[in-house]
Tab-separated table of N, CA and C in Angstrom:
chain	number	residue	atom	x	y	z
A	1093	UNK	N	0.844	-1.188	0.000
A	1093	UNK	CA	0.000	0.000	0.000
A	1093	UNK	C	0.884	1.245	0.000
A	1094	UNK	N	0.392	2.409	-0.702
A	1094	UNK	CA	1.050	3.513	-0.778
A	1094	UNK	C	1.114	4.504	0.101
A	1095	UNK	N	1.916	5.171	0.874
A	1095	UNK	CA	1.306	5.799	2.139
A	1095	UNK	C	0.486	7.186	1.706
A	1096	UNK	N	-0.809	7.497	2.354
A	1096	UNK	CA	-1.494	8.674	2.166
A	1096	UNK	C	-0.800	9.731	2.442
A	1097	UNK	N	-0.243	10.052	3.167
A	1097	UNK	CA	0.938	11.285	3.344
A	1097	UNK	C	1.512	11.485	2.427
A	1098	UNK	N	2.046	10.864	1.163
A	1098	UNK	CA	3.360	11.146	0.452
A	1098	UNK	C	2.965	11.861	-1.084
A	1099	UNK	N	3.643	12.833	-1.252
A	1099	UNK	CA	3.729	13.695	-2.276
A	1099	UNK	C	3.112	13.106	-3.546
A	1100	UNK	N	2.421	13.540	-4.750
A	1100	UNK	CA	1.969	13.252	-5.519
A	1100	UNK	C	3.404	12.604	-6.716
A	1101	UNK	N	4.381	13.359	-6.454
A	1101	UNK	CA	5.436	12.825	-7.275
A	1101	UNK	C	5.880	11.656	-6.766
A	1102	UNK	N	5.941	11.759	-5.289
A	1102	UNK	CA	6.353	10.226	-4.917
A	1102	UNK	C	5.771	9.506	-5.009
A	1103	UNK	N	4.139	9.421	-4.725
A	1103	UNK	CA	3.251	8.434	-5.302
A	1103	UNK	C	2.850	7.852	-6.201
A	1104	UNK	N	2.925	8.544	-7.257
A	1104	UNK	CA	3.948	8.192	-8.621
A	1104	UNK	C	4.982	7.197	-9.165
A	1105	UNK	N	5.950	8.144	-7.986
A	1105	UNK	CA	7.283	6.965	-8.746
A	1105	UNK	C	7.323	6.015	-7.696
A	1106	UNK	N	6.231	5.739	-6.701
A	1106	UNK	CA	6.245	4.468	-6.160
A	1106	UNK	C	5.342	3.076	-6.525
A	1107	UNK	N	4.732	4.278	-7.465
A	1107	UNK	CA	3.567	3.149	-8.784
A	1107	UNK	C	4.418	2.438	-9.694
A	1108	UNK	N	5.091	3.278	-10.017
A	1108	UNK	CA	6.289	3.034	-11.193
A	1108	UNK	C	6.808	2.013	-10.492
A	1109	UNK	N	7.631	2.108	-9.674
A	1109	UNK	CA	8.990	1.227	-8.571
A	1109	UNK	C	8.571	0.060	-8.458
A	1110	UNK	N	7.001	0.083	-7.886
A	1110	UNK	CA	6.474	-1.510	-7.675
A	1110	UNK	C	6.251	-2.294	-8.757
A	1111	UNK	N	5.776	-1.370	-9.835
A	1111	UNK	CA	5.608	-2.070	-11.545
A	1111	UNK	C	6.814	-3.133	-12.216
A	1112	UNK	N	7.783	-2.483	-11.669
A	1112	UNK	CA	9.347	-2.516	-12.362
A	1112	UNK	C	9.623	-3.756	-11.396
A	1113	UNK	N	9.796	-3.410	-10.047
A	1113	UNK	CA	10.054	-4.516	-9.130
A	1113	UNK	C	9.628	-6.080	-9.566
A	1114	UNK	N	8.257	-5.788	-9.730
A	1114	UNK	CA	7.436	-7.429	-10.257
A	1114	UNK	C	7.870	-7.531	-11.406
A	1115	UNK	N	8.183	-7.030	-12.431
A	1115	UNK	CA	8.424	-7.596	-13.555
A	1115	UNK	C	9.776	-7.917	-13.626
A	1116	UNK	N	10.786	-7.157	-12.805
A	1116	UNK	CA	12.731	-7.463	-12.506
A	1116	UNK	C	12.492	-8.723	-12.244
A	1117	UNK	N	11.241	-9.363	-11.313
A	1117	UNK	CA	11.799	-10.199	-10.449
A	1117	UNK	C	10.957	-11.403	-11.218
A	1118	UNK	N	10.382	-11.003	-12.167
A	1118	UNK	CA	9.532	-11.973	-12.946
A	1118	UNK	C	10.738	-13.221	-13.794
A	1119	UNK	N	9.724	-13.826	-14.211
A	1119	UNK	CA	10.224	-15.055	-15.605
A	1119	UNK	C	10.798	-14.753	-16.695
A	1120	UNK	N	9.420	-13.925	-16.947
A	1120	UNK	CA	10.197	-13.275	-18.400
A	1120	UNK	C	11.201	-12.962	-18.411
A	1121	UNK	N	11.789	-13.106	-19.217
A	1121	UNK	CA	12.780	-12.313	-19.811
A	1121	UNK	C	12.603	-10.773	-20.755
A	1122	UNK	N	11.714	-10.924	-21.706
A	1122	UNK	CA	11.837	-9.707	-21.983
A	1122	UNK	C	11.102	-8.972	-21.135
A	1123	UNK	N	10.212	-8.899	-20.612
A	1123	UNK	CA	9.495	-7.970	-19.870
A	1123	UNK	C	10.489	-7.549	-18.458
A	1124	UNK	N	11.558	-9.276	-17.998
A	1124	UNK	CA	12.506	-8.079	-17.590
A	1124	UNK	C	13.575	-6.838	-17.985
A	1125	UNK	N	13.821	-7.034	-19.645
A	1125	UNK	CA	14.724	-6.720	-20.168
A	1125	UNK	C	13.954	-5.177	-20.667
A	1126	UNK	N	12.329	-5.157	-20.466
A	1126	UNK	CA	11.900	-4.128	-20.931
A	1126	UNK	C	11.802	-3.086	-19.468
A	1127	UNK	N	11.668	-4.055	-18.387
A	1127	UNK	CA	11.878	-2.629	-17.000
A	1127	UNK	C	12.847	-2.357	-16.703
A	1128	UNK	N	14.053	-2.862	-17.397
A	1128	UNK	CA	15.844	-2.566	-17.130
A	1128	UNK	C	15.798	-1.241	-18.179
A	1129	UNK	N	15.248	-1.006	-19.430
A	1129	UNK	CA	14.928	0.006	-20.424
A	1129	UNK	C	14.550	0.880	-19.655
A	1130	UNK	N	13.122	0.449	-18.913
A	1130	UNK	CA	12.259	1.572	-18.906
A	1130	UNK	C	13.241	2.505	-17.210
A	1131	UNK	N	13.816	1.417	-16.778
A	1131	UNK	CA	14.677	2.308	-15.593
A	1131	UNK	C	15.682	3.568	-16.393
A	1132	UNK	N	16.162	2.970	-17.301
A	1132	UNK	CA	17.184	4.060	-17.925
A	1132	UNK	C	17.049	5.069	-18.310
A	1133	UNK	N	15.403	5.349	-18.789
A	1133	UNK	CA	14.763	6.553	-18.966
A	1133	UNK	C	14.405	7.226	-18.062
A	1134	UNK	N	14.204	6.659	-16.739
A	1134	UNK	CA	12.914	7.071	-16.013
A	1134	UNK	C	13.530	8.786	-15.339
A	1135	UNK	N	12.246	9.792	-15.201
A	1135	UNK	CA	13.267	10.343	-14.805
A	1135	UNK	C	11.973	10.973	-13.570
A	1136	UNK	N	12.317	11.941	-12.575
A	1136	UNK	CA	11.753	12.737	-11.254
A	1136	UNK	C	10.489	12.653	-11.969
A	1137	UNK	N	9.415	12.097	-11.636
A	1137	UNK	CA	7.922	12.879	-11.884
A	1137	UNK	C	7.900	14.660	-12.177
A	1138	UNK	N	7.433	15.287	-13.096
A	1138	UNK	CA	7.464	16.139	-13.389
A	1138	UNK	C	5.780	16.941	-14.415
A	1139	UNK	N	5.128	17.778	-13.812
A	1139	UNK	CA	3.869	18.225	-14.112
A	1139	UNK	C	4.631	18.576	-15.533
A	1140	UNK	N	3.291	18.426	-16.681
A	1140	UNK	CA	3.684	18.953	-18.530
A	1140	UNK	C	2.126	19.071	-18.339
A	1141	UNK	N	1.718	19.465	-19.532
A	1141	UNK	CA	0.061	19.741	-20.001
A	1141	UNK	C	0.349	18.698	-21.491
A	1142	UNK	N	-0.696	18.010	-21.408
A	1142	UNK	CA	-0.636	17.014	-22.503
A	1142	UNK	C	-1.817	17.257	-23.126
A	1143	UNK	N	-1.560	17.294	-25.102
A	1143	UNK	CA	-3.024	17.578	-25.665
A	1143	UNK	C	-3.760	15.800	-26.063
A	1144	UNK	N	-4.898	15.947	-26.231
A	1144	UNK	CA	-5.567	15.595	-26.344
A	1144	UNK	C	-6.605	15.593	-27.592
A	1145	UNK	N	-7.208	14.764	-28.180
A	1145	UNK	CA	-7.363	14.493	-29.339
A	1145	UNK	C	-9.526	15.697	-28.932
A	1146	UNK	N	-9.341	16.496	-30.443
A	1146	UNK	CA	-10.450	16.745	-29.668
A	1146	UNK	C	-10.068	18.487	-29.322
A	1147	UNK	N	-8.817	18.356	-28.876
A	1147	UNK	CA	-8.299	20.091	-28.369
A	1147	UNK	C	-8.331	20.161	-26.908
A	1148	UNK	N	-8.590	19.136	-26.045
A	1148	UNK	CA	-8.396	19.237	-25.175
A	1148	UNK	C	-7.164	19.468	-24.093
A	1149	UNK	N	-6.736	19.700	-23.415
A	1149	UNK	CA	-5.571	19.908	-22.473
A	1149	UNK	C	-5.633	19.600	-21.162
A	1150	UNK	N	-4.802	18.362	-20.364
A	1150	UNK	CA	-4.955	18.157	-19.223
A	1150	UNK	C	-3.364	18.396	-18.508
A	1151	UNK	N	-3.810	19.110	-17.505
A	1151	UNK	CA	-2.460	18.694	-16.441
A	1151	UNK	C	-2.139	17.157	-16.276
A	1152	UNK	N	-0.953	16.692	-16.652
A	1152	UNK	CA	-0.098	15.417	-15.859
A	1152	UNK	C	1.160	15.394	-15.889
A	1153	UNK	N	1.765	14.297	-15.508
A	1153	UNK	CA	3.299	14.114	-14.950
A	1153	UNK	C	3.616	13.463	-15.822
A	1154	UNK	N	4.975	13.723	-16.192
A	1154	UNK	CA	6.073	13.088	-17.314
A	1154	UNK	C	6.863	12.508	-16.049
A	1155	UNK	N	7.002	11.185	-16.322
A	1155	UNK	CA	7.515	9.894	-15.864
A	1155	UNK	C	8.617	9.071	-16.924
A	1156	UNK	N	8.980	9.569	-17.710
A	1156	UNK	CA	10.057	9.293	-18.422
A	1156	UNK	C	10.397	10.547	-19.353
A	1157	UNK	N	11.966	10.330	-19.644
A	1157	UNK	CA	12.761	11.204	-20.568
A	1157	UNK	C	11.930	11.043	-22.012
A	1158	UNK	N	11.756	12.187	-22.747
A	1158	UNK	CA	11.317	11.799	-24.042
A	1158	UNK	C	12.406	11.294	-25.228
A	1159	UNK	N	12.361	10.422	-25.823
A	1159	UNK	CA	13.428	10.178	-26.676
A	1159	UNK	C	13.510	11.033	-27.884
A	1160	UNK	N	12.649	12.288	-28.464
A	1160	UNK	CA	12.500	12.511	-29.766
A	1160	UNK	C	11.110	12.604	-29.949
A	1161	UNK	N	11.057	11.411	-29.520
A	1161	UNK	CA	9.672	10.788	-30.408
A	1161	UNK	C	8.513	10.624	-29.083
A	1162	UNK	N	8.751	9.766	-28.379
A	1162	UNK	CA	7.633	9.427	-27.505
A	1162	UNK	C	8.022	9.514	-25.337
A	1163	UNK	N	7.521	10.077	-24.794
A	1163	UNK	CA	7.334	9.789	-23.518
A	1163	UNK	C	6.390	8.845	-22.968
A	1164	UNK	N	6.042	8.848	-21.929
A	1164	UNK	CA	5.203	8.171	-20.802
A	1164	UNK	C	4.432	9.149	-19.495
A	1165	UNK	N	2.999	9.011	-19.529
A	1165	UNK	CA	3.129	10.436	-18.612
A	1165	UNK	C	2.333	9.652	-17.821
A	1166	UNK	N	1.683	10.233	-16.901
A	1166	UNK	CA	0.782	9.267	-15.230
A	1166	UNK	C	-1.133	10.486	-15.647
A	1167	UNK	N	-1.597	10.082	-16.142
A	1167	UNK	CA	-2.682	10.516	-15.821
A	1167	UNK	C	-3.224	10.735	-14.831
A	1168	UNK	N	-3.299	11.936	-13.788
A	1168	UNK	CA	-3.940	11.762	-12.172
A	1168	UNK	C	-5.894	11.433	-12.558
A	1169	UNK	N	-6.308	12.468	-13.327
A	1169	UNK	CA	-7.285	12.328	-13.633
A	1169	UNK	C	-7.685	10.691	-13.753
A	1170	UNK	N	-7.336	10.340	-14.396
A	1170	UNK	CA	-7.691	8.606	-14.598
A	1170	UNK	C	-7.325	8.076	-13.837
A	1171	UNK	N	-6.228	8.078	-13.430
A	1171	UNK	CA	-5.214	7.113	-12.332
A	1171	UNK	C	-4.614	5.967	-12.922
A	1172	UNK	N	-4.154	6.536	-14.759
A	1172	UNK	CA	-3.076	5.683	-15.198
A	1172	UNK	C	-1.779	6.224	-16.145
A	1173	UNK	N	-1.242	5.133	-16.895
A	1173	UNK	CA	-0.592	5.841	-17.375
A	1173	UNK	C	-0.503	5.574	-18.973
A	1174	UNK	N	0.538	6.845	-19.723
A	1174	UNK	CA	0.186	6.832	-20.952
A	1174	UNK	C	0.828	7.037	-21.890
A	1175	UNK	N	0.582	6.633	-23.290
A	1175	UNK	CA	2.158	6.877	-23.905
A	1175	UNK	C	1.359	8.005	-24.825
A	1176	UNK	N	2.569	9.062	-24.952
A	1176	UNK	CA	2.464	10.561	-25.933
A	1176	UNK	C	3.776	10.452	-27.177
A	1177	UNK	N	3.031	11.341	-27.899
A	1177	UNK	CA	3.812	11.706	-29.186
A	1177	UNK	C	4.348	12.838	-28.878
A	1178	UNK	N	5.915	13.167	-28.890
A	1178	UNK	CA	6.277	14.392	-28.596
A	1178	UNK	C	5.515	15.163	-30.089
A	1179	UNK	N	5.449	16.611	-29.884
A	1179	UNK	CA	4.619	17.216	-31.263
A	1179	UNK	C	5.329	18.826	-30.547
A	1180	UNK	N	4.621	19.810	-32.111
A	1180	UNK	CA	5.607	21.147	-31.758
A	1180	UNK	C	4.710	21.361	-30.993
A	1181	UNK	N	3.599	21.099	-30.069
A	1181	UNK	CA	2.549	21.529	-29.246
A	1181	UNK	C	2.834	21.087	-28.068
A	1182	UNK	N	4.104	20.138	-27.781
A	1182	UNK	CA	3.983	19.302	-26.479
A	1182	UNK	C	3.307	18.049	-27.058
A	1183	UNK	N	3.520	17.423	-25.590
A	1183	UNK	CA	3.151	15.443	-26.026
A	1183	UNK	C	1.780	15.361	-26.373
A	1184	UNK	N	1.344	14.953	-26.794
A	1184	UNK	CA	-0.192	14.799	-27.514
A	1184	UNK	C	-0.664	12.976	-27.601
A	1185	UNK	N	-1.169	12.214	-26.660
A	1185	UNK	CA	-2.001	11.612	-25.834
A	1185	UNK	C	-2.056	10.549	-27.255
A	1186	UNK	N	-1.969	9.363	-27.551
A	1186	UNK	CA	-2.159	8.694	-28.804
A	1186	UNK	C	-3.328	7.319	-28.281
A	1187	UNK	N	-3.367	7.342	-27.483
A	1187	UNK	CA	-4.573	6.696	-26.970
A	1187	UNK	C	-3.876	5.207	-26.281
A	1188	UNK	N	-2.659	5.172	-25.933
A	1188	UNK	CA	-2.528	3.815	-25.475
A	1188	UNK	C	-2.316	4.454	-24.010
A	1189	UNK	N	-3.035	3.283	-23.304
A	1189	UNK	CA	-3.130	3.779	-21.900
A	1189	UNK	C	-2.600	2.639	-20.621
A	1190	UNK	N	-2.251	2.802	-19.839
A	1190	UNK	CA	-2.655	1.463	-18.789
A	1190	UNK	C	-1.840	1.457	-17.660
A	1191	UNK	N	-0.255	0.614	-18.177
A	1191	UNK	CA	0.368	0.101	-16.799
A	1191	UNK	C	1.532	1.145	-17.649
A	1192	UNK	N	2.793	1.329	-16.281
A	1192	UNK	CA	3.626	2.064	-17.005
A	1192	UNK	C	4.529	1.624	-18.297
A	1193	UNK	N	4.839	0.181	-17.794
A	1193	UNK	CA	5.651	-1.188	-18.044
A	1193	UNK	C	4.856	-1.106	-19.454
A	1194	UNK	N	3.862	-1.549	-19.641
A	1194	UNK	CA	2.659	-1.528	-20.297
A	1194	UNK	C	3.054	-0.362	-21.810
A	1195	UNK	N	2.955	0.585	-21.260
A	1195	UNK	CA	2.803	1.893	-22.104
A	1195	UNK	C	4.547	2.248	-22.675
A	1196	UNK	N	5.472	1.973	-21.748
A	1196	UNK	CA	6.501	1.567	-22.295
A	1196	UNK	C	7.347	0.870	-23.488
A	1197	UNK	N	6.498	-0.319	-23.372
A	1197	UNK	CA	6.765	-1.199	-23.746
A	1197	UNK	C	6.081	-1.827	-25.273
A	1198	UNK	N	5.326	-0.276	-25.877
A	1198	UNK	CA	4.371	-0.393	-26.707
A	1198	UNK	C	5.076	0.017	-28.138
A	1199	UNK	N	6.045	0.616	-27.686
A	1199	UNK	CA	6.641	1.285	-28.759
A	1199	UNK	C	7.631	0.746	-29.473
């Protein structure tokens, strides 16, 4: 369980931490070989405004480095997470949603 006291960034990257943990310690192989990736990116939780298909704009947290091309951000609104298209507008929301590992691991 996550403690109710703790910062929205830490609660965050303690969603992340436990994600990564089960899958390090998993069978797989690639799915471990994909949370050894997704550690190398990962970077401080950090608030961005992400667009949305539609014109919409929501506050959330960037949870990984962008490579160019794509990040990972934490939807608070939903309570998940998501993979974006970097764009000259900022990351713009492509509709894959879920686990971080998950959204990572899509690309």
């Amino acid at each position: 369980m996550i403690a109710p006291d703790m910062t929205v960034r830490d609660r965050i990257s303690a969603l992340i931490d436990a994600e990564l943990q089960e899958a390090e310690a998993g069978s797989n192989e690639m799915l471990r070989k994909t949370a050894h990736a997704m550690r190398a990116v990962l970077c401080t939780p950090r608030e961005t405004q992400v667009n949305f298909s539609g014109g919409l704009v929501q506050r959330c947290w960037s949870v990984t480095r962008g490579d160019g091309d794509y990040r990972v951000i934490y939807m608070p609104v939903a309570g998940y997470f998501a993979l974006c298209v970097e764009s000259d507008f900022g990351p713009l929301d492509i509709g894959v949603h879920g686990s971080a590992l998950g959204c990572f691991g899509s690309v």
